[in-house]
mmCIF file of C-alpha atoms and ligand atoms in Angstrom:
data_model
loop_
_atom_site.group_PDB
_atom_site.id
_atom_site.type_symbol
_atom_site.label_atom_id
_atom_site.label_comp_id
_atom_site.label_asym_id
_atom_site.label_seq_id
_atom_site.Cartn_x
_atom_site.Cartn_y
_atom_site.Cartn_z
ATOM 1 C CA VAL A 30 -17.894 248.089 35.185
ATOM 2 C CA ALA A 31 -14.423 248.800 36.640
ATOM 3 C CA ALA A 32 -14.869 250.497 39.829
ATOM 4 C CA THR A 33 -12.122 252.213 41.756
ATOM 5 C CA PRO A 34 -12.359 253.834 45.122
ATOM 6 C CA GLU A 35 -14.142 257.255 44.851
ATOM 7 C CA GLY A 36 -11.574 260.264 45.165
ATOM 8 C CA ALA A 37 -11.751 263.457 43.667
ATOM 9 C CA SER A 38 -9.117 264.300 41.045
ATOM 10 C CA ASP A 39 -8.347 267.876 39.734
ATOM 11 C CA VAL A 40 -11.147 269.916 38.722
ATOM 12 C CA ARG A 41 -10.511 270.516 34.954
ATOM 13 C CA ARG A 42 -13.485 272.009 32.503
ATOM 14 C CA PRO A 43 -12.147 272.595 29.114
ATOM 15 C CA GLY A 44 -14.570 274.668 26.952
ATOM 16 C CA SER A 45 -16.758 275.707 30.046
ATOM 17 C CA ALA A 46 -17.964 279.071 30.911
ATOM 18 C CA PRO A 47 -15.657 281.146 33.172
ATOM 19 C CA ALA A 48 -16.893 281.592 36.716
ATOM 20 C CA ALA A 49 -16.313 285.260 36.486
ATOM 21 C CA GLY A 50 -19.346 287.192 37.552
ATOM 22 C CA LEU A 51 -20.665 284.359 39.869
ATOM 23 C CA PRO A 52 -21.252 285.005 43.623
ATOM 24 C CA ALA A 53 -18.781 283.562 45.751
ATOM 25 C CA GLU A 54 -21.285 280.914 47.181
ATOM 26 C CA SER A 55 -21.786 279.748 43.742
ATOM 27 C CA VAL A 56 -18.185 279.272 42.696
ATOM 28 C CA ASP A 57 -17.924 277.058 45.904
ATOM 29 C CA ASP A 58 -21.113 275.306 44.797
ATOM 30 C CA LEU A 59 -19.877 274.832 41.177
ATOM 31 C CA ARG A 60 -16.248 273.367 42.433
ATOM 32 C CA ALA A 61 -18.270 270.954 44.789
ATOM 33 C CA VAL A 62 -20.330 269.890 41.664
ATOM 34 C CA GLU A 63 -17.148 269.494 39.713
ATOM 35 C CA GLU A 64 -15.611 267.394 42.476
ATOM 36 C CA SER A 65 -18.621 265.219 42.576
ATOM 37 C CA LEU A 66 -18.477 264.621 38.946
ATOM 38 C CA CYS A 67 -14.759 263.563 39.023
ATOM 39 C CA ARG A 68 -15.828 261.256 41.723
ATOM 40 C CA PHE A 69 -18.368 259.562 39.087
ATOM 41 C CA ARG A 70 -15.644 259.768 36.356
ATOM 42 C CA ALA A 71 -12.762 258.251 38.192
ATOM 43 C CA ARG A 72 -15.076 255.262 38.893
ATOM 44 C CA HIS A 73 -15.660 254.260 35.484
ATOM 45 C CA ALA A 74 -12.308 252.931 33.395
ATOM 46 C CA SER A 75 -14.473 251.016 31.006
ATOM 47 C CA ARG A 76 -15.336 251.741 27.280
ATOM 48 C CA ILE A 77 -19.095 253.052 28.434
ATOM 49 C CA GLY A 78 -17.654 255.174 30.945
ATOM 50 C CA ALA A 79 -14.893 256.715 28.331
ATOM 51 C CA ALA A 80 -18.132 257.426 26.359
ATOM 52 C CA ALA A 81 -19.393 259.308 29.444
ATOM 53 C CA ARG A 82 -16.429 261.068 30.166
ATOM 54 C CA HIS A 83 -15.952 262.370 26.838
ATOM 55 C CA LEU A 84 -18.975 264.547 27.083
ATOM 56 C CA LEU A 85 -18.593 265.194 31.116
ATOM 57 C CA ASP A 86 -14.837 266.412 30.336
ATOM 58 C CA ALA A 87 -15.917 268.768 27.994
ATOM 59 C CA GLY A 88 -17.210 271.025 30.566
ATOM 60 C CA GLY A 89 -20.638 272.645 29.827
ATOM 61 C CA LYS A 90 -22.114 275.398 32.055
ATOM 62 C CA ARG A 91 -23.673 273.230 34.824
ATOM 63 C CA LEU A 92 -26.519 275.241 34.932
ATOM 64 C CA ARG A 93 -29.012 272.787 36.158
ATOM 65 C CA PRO A 94 -26.982 271.776 39.579
ATOM 66 C CA LEU A 95 -26.294 275.490 40.085
ATOM 67 C CA LEU A 96 -29.965 276.077 39.901
ATOM 68 C CA SER A 97 -30.558 273.413 42.597
ATOM 69 C CA CYS A 98 -27.871 275.260 44.803
ATOM 70 C CA ALA A 99 -29.332 278.389 44.442
ATOM 71 C CA THR A 100 -32.992 277.512 45.075
ATOM 72 C CA ALA A 101 -31.482 275.840 48.233
ATOM 73 C CA ARG A 102 -29.590 278.879 49.206
ATOM 74 C CA ALA A 103 -32.646 281.007 48.940
ATOM 75 C CA LEU A 104 -34.085 279.247 51.530
ATOM 76 C CA GLY A 105 -30.978 279.473 53.673
ATOM 77 C CA HIS A 106 -29.776 275.835 53.110
ATOM 78 C CA ASP A 107 -26.085 275.047 52.253
ATOM 79 C CA PRO A 108 -26.215 272.546 49.515
ATOM 80 C CA ARG A 109 -22.700 271.162 49.601
ATOM 81 C CA PRO A 110 -23.027 268.337 52.014
ATOM 82 C CA GLN A 111 -25.616 266.949 49.463
ATOM 83 C CA ILE A 112 -23.717 267.758 46.416
ATOM 84 C CA ASP A 113 -23.889 264.131 45.255
ATOM 85 C CA LEU A 114 -27.668 264.414 45.146
ATOM 86 C CA VAL A 115 -27.473 267.816 43.543
ATOM 87 C CA ALA A 116 -24.915 266.642 40.840
ATOM 88 C CA ALA A 117 -27.155 263.761 39.870
ATOM 89 C CA VAL A 118 -29.195 266.340 37.644
ATOM 90 C CA GLU A 119 -26.131 267.077 35.652
ATOM 91 C CA LEU A 120 -25.485 263.447 35.085
ATOM 92 C CA VAL A 121 -28.987 263.172 33.639
ATOM 93 C CA HIS A 122 -28.546 266.239 31.470
ATOM 94 C CA ALA A 123 -25.443 264.630 30.048
ATOM 95 C CA GLY A 124 -27.118 261.418 29.408
ATOM 96 C CA SER A 125 -29.672 263.326 27.350
ATOM 97 C CA LEU A 126 -27.300 265.169 25.349
ATOM 98 C CA LEU A 127 -25.492 261.752 24.322
ATOM 99 C CA HIS A 128 -29.273 260.450 23.284
ATOM 100 C CA ASP A 129 -30.004 263.862 21.637
ATOM 101 C CA ASP A 130 -26.810 263.869 19.508
ATOM 102 C CA VAL A 131 -27.720 260.650 18.153
ATOM 103 C CA ILE A 132 -31.489 261.516 17.482
ATOM 104 C CA ASP A 133 -30.307 264.957 15.733
ATOM 105 C CA GLY A 134 -27.444 263.457 13.980
ATOM 106 C CA ALA A 135 -25.329 266.263 15.354
ATOM 107 C CA GLU A 136 -21.645 265.650 15.073
ATOM 108 C CA LEU A 137 -20.308 268.213 17.594
ATOM 109 C CA ARG A 138 -21.154 268.820 21.099
ATOM 110 C CA ARG A 139 -19.370 271.134 23.606
ATOM 111 C CA GLY A 140 -16.746 271.827 20.999
ATOM 112 C CA ARG A 141 -15.652 268.209 20.547
ATOM 113 C CA ARG A 142 -16.752 265.480 18.445
ATOM 114 C CA ALA A 143 -20.220 264.237 19.658
ATOM 115 C CA ALA A 144 -19.838 260.888 21.473
ATOM 116 C CA HIS A 145 -21.692 258.562 18.789
ATOM 117 C CA ALA A 146 -19.278 260.146 16.338
ATOM 118 C CA GLU A 147 -15.842 259.559 18.552
ATOM 119 C CA PHE A 148 -17.396 256.030 19.777
ATOM 120 C CA ASP A 149 -20.427 254.632 17.938
ATOM 121 C CA ALA A 150 -24.082 255.061 18.261
ATOM 122 C CA HIS A 151 -24.717 251.900 20.268
ATOM 123 C CA THR A 152 -22.065 252.878 22.987
ATOM 124 C CA ALA A 153 -23.239 256.633 23.079
ATOM 125 C CA ILE A 154 -27.109 255.542 23.579
ATOM 126 C CA LEU A 155 -26.090 252.799 26.382
ATOM 127 C CA ALA A 156 -23.755 255.562 27.914
ATOM 128 C CA GLY A 157 -26.847 257.793 28.204
ATOM 129 C CA ASP A 158 -28.391 255.041 29.958
ATOM 130 C CA PHE A 159 -25.723 254.332 32.064
ATOM 131 C CA LEU A 160 -25.748 258.065 33.306
ATOM 132 C CA PHE A 161 -29.407 257.868 34.111
ATOM 133 C CA SER A 162 -29.100 254.858 36.170
ATOM 134 C CA TRP A 163 -26.050 256.328 38.242
ATOM 135 C CA ALA A 164 -28.212 259.510 38.758
ATOM 136 C CA PHE A 165 -31.155 256.949 40.206
ATOM 137 C CA ASP A 166 -28.633 255.264 42.265
ATOM 138 C CA ARG A 167 -27.308 258.476 43.854
ATOM 139 C CA LEU A 168 -31.069 259.264 44.488
ATOM 140 C CA ALA A 169 -31.720 255.915 46.108
ATOM 141 C CA ARG A 170 -28.783 255.931 48.151
ATOM 142 C CA ASP A 171 -29.067 259.486 49.926
ATOM 143 C CA GLY A 172 -32.360 261.151 48.430
ATOM 144 C CA SER A 173 -35.889 261.310 49.555
ATOM 145 C CA ARG A 174 -38.489 259.353 47.674
ATOM 146 C CA GLU A 175 -39.975 262.845 46.460
ATOM 147 C CA LEU A 176 -36.447 263.625 44.729
ATOM 148 C CA GLN A 177 -36.516 260.055 42.972
ATOM 149 C CA ILE A 178 -40.231 260.473 41.963
ATOM 150 C CA ALA A 179 -39.698 264.202 40.551
ATOM 151 C CA MET A 180 -36.503 262.989 38.791
ATOM 152 C CA GLY A 181 -38.525 260.152 37.171
ATOM 153 C CA ASP A 182 -41.424 262.493 36.158
ATOM 154 C CA ALA A 183 -38.565 264.934 34.591
ATOM 155 C CA ILE A 184 -37.003 262.030 32.523
ATOM 156 C CA ARG A 185 -40.322 260.847 31.281
ATOM 157 C CA ASN A 186 -41.269 264.201 30.109
ATOM 158 C CA LEU A 187 -37.822 264.554 28.551
ATOM 159 C CA CYS A 188 -38.246 261.610 26.443
ATOM 160 C CA GLU A 189 -41.756 262.333 25.357
ATOM 161 C CA GLY A 190 -40.657 265.792 24.363
ATOM 162 C CA GLU A 191 -37.981 264.436 22.091
ATOM 163 C CA VAL A 192 -40.085 262.231 20.322
ATOM 164 C CA LEU A 193 -42.973 264.712 20.050
ATOM 165 C CA GLU A 194 -40.551 266.862 18.356
ATOM 166 C CA ARG A 195 -39.485 264.062 15.820
ATOM 167 C CA GLU A 196 -43.195 263.544 15.155
ATOM 168 C CA ARG A 197 -43.667 266.901 13.270
ATOM 169 C CA ARG A 198 -40.462 266.967 11.333
ATOM 170 C CA PHE A 199 -40.996 268.761 7.836
ATOM 171 C CA ASP A 200 -44.362 269.721 8.679
ATOM 172 C CA ALA A 201 -44.946 273.536 8.064
ATOM 173 C CA THR A 202 -48.299 273.396 10.025
ATOM 174 C CA ALA A 203 -46.572 272.746 13.141
ATOM 175 C CA ASP A 204 -47.476 275.834 15.294
ATOM 176 C CA LEU A 205 -46.260 277.772 18.193
ATOM 177 C CA ALA A 206 -48.282 275.669 20.845
ATOM 178 C CA HIS A 207 -46.619 272.593 19.487
ATOM 179 C CA ALA A 208 -43.073 274.282 19.688
ATOM 180 C CA ARG A 209 -43.609 275.286 23.303
ATOM 181 C CA LEU A 210 -44.912 271.971 24.338
ATOM 182 C CA VAL A 211 -41.605 270.186 22.802
ATOM 183 C CA ASN A 212 -39.516 272.542 24.906
ATOM 184 C CA ARG A 213 -41.444 272.357 27.999
ATOM 185 C CA LEU A 214 -41.241 268.823 27.852
ATOM 186 C CA LYS A 215 -37.777 268.170 26.611
ATOM 187 C CA THR A 216 -35.972 270.853 28.541
ATOM 188 C CA ALA A 217 -37.967 273.145 30.985
ATOM 189 C CA GLU A 218 -39.482 270.266 33.058
ATOM 190 C CA LEU A 219 -35.641 269.120 33.949
ATOM 191 C CA PHE A 220 -34.872 272.829 34.907
ATOM 192 C CA ALA A 221 -38.117 272.523 36.889
ATOM 193 C CA TYR A 222 -36.799 269.383 38.768
ATOM 194 C CA ALA A 223 -33.457 271.241 39.301
ATOM 195 C CA ALA A 224 -35.067 274.196 40.953
ATOM 196 C CA GLU A 225 -37.480 272.183 43.167
ATOM 197 C CA ALA A 226 -34.544 269.811 44.128
ATOM 198 C CA GLY A 227 -32.977 272.723 46.076
ATOM 199 C CA THR A 228 -35.855 273.210 47.746
ATOM 200 C CA LEU A 229 -36.391 269.805 48.706
ATOM 201 C CA LEU A 230 -32.833 269.558 49.935
ATOM 202 C CA ALA A 231 -33.684 272.636 52.170
ATOM 203 C CA GLY A 232 -36.828 270.894 53.528
ATOM 204 C CA ALA A 233 -39.165 273.763 52.046
ATOM 205 C CA ASP A 234 -42.987 273.678 52.133
ATOM 206 C CA GLU A 235 -45.391 273.090 49.637
ATOM 207 C CA SER A 236 -45.587 276.714 48.539
ATOM 208 C CA ALA A 237 -41.705 277.328 48.028
ATOM 209 C CA ARG A 238 -41.516 274.051 46.014
ATOM 210 C CA GLY A 239 -44.195 275.227 43.748
ATOM 211 C CA ALA A 240 -42.604 278.592 43.282
ATOM 212 C CA ALA A 241 -39.248 277.322 42.659
ATOM 213 C CA ARG A 242 -40.854 274.615 39.932
ATOM 214 C CA ALA A 243 -42.660 277.631 38.322
ATOM 215 C CA TYR A 244 -39.525 279.317 37.991
ATOM 216 C CA GLY A 245 -37.690 276.474 36.941
ATOM 217 C CA LEU A 246 -40.317 275.799 34.243
ATOM 218 C CA ALA A 247 -40.310 279.520 32.853
ATOM 219 C CA LEU A 248 -36.523 279.720 33.083
ATOM 220 C CA GLY A 249 -36.162 276.486 31.058
ATOM 221 C CA GLU A 250 -38.565 277.707 28.424
ATOM 222 C CA ALA A 251 -36.719 280.894 27.977
ATOM 223 C CA PHE A 252 -33.581 278.833 28.082
ATOM 224 C CA GLN A 253 -34.768 276.381 25.427
ATOM 225 C CA THR A 254 -36.238 279.192 23.151
ATOM 226 C CA VAL A 255 -32.962 281.129 23.246
ATOM 227 C CA ASP A 256 -31.065 277.684 22.274
ATOM 228 C CA ASP A 257 -33.620 277.641 19.388
ATOM 229 C CA LEU A 258 -32.897 281.178 18.261
ATOM 230 C CA LEU A 259 -29.089 280.681 18.578
ATOM 231 C CA ASP A 260 -29.723 277.783 16.126
ATOM 232 C CA TRP A 261 -31.093 280.445 13.676
ATOM 233 C CA ALA A 262 -28.656 283.273 14.451
ATOM 234 C CA GLY A 263 -25.745 281.872 16.588
ATOM 235 C CA ASP A 264 -21.944 281.509 16.069
ATOM 236 C CA ALA A 265 -20.435 278.386 15.653
ATOM 237 C CA ALA A 266 -17.230 279.054 17.805
ATOM 238 C CA ALA A 267 -19.391 280.365 20.767
ATOM 239 C CA LEU A 268 -21.953 277.782 20.854
ATOM 240 C CA GLY A 269 -19.572 274.650 20.247
ATOM 241 C CA LYS A 270 -21.696 273.407 17.620
ATOM 242 C CA PRO A 271 -22.862 274.613 14.021
ATOM 243 C CA PRO A 272 -26.240 276.511 13.759
ATOM 244 C CA GLY A 273 -28.634 275.782 11.266
ATOM 245 C CA GLN A 274 -29.198 272.161 12.504
ATOM 246 C CA ASP A 275 -32.651 272.591 13.579
ATOM 247 C CA LEU A 276 -33.893 273.874 10.236
ATOM 248 C CA ALA A 277 -31.831 271.201 8.254
ATOM 249 C CA GLU A 278 -33.516 268.600 10.576
ATOM 250 C CA GLY A 279 -37.019 270.019 9.534
ATOM 251 C CA LEU A 280 -37.801 271.221 12.899
ATOM 252 C CA VAL A 281 -40.223 274.270 13.488
ATOM 253 C CA THR A 282 -38.789 275.320 16.831
ATOM 254 C CA VAL A 283 -40.343 278.450 18.878
ATOM 255 C CA PRO A 284 -38.803 281.376 17.039
ATOM 256 C CA ALA A 285 -39.767 279.700 13.557
ATOM 257 C CA ALA A 286 -43.277 279.160 14.777
ATOM 258 C CA LEU A 287 -43.562 282.749 16.295
ATOM 259 C CA GLY A 288 -42.117 284.120 12.826
ATOM 260 C CA LEU A 289 -44.902 281.859 10.929
ATOM 261 C CA GLU A 290 -47.460 283.408 12.947
ATOM 262 C CA ARG A 291 -46.419 286.963 12.046
ATOM 263 C CA ASP A 292 -45.347 286.574 8.421
ATOM 264 C CA PRO A 293 -47.132 283.986 6.552
ATOM 265 C CA GLU A 294 -44.291 284.230 3.745
ATOM 266 C CA LEU A 295 -41.932 282.472 5.982
ATOM 267 C CA ARG A 296 -43.844 279.348 5.828
ATOM 268 C CA GLY A 297 -43.128 279.257 1.884
ATOM 269 C CA ALA A 298 -39.500 280.308 2.959
ATOM 270 C CA ILE A 299 -39.062 277.493 5.276
ATOM 271 C CA ARG A 300 -40.500 274.867 2.988
ATOM 272 C CA ALA A 301 -37.886 276.091 0.194
ATOM 273 C CA ALA A 302 -35.188 275.312 2.603
ATOM 274 C CA TRP A 303 -36.527 272.051 3.226
ATOM 275 C CA ASP A 304 -37.019 271.338 -0.230
ATOM 276 C CA ALA A 305 -33.456 272.478 -1.541
ATOM 277 C CA ALA A 306 -31.233 269.831 -1.477
ATOM 278 C CA GLY A 307 -27.715 270.862 -1.217
ATOM 279 C CA GLY A 308 -27.114 273.686 -3.651
ATOM 280 C CA ASP A 309 -29.607 276.242 -2.676
ATOM 281 C CA GLY A 310 -30.067 275.469 0.760
ATOM 282 C CA GLY A 311 -27.870 277.893 2.217
ATOM 283 C CA ARG A 312 -29.519 280.687 0.285
ATOM 284 C CA ALA A 313 -32.921 279.664 1.220
ATOM 285 C CA ALA A 314 -31.793 279.280 4.949
ATOM 286 C CA ASP A 315 -30.189 282.752 5.101
ATOM 287 C CA GLU A 316 -33.686 284.212 3.788
ATOM 288 C CA VAL A 317 -35.720 282.421 6.572
ATOM 289 C CA ARG A 318 -32.995 283.859 8.980
ATOM 290 C CA GLY A 319 -33.518 287.174 7.731
ATOM 291 C CA ARG A 320 -37.330 287.074 7.662
ATOM 292 C CA LEU A 321 -37.410 285.667 11.202
ATOM 293 C CA GLU A 322 -35.073 288.711 12.409
ATOM 294 C CA ARG A 323 -37.154 291.210 10.764
ATOM 295 C CA CYS A 324 -39.957 289.556 12.371
ATOM 296 C CA GLY A 325 -38.622 290.288 15.781
ATOM 297 C CA ALA A 326 -39.938 286.857 17.010
ATOM 298 C CA PHE A 327 -38.819 286.036 20.463
ATOM 299 C CA ALA A 328 -40.453 285.017 23.567
ATOM 300 C CA ALA A 329 -39.554 286.840 26.658
ATOM 301 C CA ALA A 330 -39.059 285.092 30.050
ATOM 302 C CA ARG A 331 -41.934 284.903 32.670
ATOM 303 C CA ALA A 332 -39.728 283.573 35.503
ATOM 304 C CA GLY A 333 -39.614 286.817 37.526
ATOM 305 C CA GLU A 334 -43.251 286.583 38.633
ATOM 306 C CA ALA A 335 -42.850 283.192 39.949
ATOM 307 C CA LEU A 336 -40.040 284.175 42.483
ATOM 308 C CA ALA A 337 -42.482 285.949 44.557
ATOM 309 C CA GLY A 338 -43.101 282.517 46.128
ATOM 310 C CA LEU A 339 -39.683 282.582 47.378
ATOM 311 C CA PRO A 340 -38.261 284.565 50.067
ATOM 312 C CA ALA A 341 -36.759 288.120 48.928
ATOM 313 C CA GLY A 342 -32.927 288.533 49.377
ATOM 314 C CA PRO A 343 -29.971 288.328 47.448
ATOM 315 C CA TRP A 344 -30.551 284.785 46.148
ATOM 316 C CA ARG A 345 -33.947 285.811 44.784
ATOM 317 C CA ASP A 346 -32.468 288.734 43.056
ATOM 318 C CA ARG A 347 -29.801 286.281 41.622
ATOM 319 C CA LEU A 348 -32.497 283.899 40.109
ATOM 320 C CA ALA A 349 -34.268 286.920 38.579
ATOM 321 C CA GLN A 350 -30.817 287.959 37.199
ATOM 322 C CA ALA A 351 -30.297 284.468 35.988
ATOM 323 C CA ALA A 352 -33.630 284.391 33.996
ATOM 324 C CA ARG A 353 -32.623 287.984 32.370
ATOM 325 C CA ALA A 354 -29.130 286.432 31.441
ATOM 326 C CA ALA A 355 -30.666 283.454 29.836
ATOM 327 C CA VAL A 356 -32.477 285.718 27.241
ATOM 328 C CA SER A 357 -29.385 287.315 26.553
ATOM 329 C CA ARG A 358 -26.547 284.926 26.111
ATOM 330 C CA ASP A 359 -24.778 283.848 23.093
ATOM 331 C CA ARG A 360 -23.775 280.251 24.137
HETATM 332 C C1 IPE B 405 -27.946 272.291 25.807
HETATM 333 O O1 IPE B 405 -28.084 272.660 27.195
HETATM 334 C C2 IPE B 405 -29.374 271.462 25.658
HETATM 335 C C3 IPE B 405 -30.470 272.267 25.726
HETATM 336 C C4 IPE B 405 -31.536 272.299 26.650
HETATM 337 C C5 IPE B 405 -30.767 273.451 25.132
HETATM 338 P P1 IPE B 405 -27.042 273.510 28.249
HETATM 339 O O2 IPE B 405 -26.927 274.629 26.881
HETATM 340 O O3 IPE B 405 -27.244 273.876 29.039
HETATM 341 O O4 IPE B 405 -25.773 272.681 27.703
HETATM 342 P P2 IPE B 405 -24.143 272.508 28.544
HETATM 343 O O5 IPE B 405 -24.742 271.741 29.616
HETATM 344 O O6 IPE B 405 -23.835 274.026 28.860
HETATM 345 O O7 IPE B 405 -23.317 272.168 27.430
HETATM 346 C C1 IPE B 406 -32.271 270.135 23.899
HETATM 347 O O1 IPE B 406 -32.638 269.794 22.484
HETATM 348 C C2 IPE B 406 -33.039 269.111 24.698
HETATM 349 C C3 IPE B 406 -32.118 267.714 25.207
HETATM 350 C C4 IPE B 406 -31.033 267.819 25.262
HETATM 351 C C5 IPE B 406 -33.381 266.777 25.691
HETATM 352 P P1 IPE B 406 -31.731 270.246 21.442
HETATM 353 O O2 IPE B 406 -31.635 269.351 20.442
HETATM 354 O O3 IPE B 406 -32.324 271.531 21.026
HETATM 355 O O4 IPE B 406 -30.464 270.861 22.000
HETATM 356 P P2 IPE B 406 -29.126 271.167 21.519
HETATM 357 O O5 IPE B 406 -29.372 272.129 20.296
HETATM 358 O O6 IPE B 406 -28.641 269.922 20.497
HETATM 359 O O7 IPE B 406 -28.108 271.437 22.423
HETATM 360 MG MG1 MG B 407 -29.926 268.614 19.463
HETATM 361 MG MG1 MG B 408 -32.872 267.971 19.829
#
């Protein structure tokens, strides 16, 4: 690993969401997160570093570190002096995306060729491990034991969720409980970590930590549910990846499972889509999507309730707004 002295380069985030609409403090936090990620990127000139940079440079919403910053600020704490700890969660998220695109056989990520397609699967997998390792390095140097333990828990859950999801591929009897458990493990637990991490940095008591975790868990579940829905009904340009991949991969996600509960015929349509090799697949998928829309199958976020455990104020209001935005996004 080629290491150069740490130093922030310019902050460029091609393909990332505009900062418009964020409160001034979050814009500052986002800039600090980007600078922290640049310090990481500047250190690794090797092929494995290039694969990690390929993803990090492509932008992304940086939601998880921003969530940590928001819960820290909700407790009156400025997270910027500890930004390398905060940004560790984005390194883990990025590592999980490198792995996820290999697992899902996805060719596009953040509007670019996925790293395994641009480099090769071995490099992408090991770059993911590399990112996990650097995240723990940051926590081990400057973070608390609680942060390290919570991060370990989140990553183990993520791995379990990814495998659990694969176990029920092309299984039309997979139900809503299965889909929700997958989403909690693979996505929501890292959101819960991110929300709790902000309260840990703020030195919060157990009850604020628990409230932040519950909020992050609900937000993450809502977020992944919308990700699932966008795979059925989203726009490729806005998403930076083509929709329809979950169905093609044989995954029964939350919207599909909800649709199955309400409309037993959907089960047959999903099976038909899976059975149709090539030619008929598009039409069957359209039928599934149409039925799903008619079912109005969509889970609403429960995150607002959990926020009662955090102090009232503008940051709590913003967190509530973020939960609402998570269910009305298109990317
Ligand atoms: C993508 O997460 C993976 C999911 C958990 C759905 P994001 O939608 O936060 O991805 P980026 O970081 O903005 O690219
Ligand atoms: C996202 O799973 C969860 C992780 C990255 C662990 P998906 O496979 O649903 O996410 P996208 O749709 O590829 O972003
Ligand atoms: Mg995927
Ligand atoms: Mg996946």
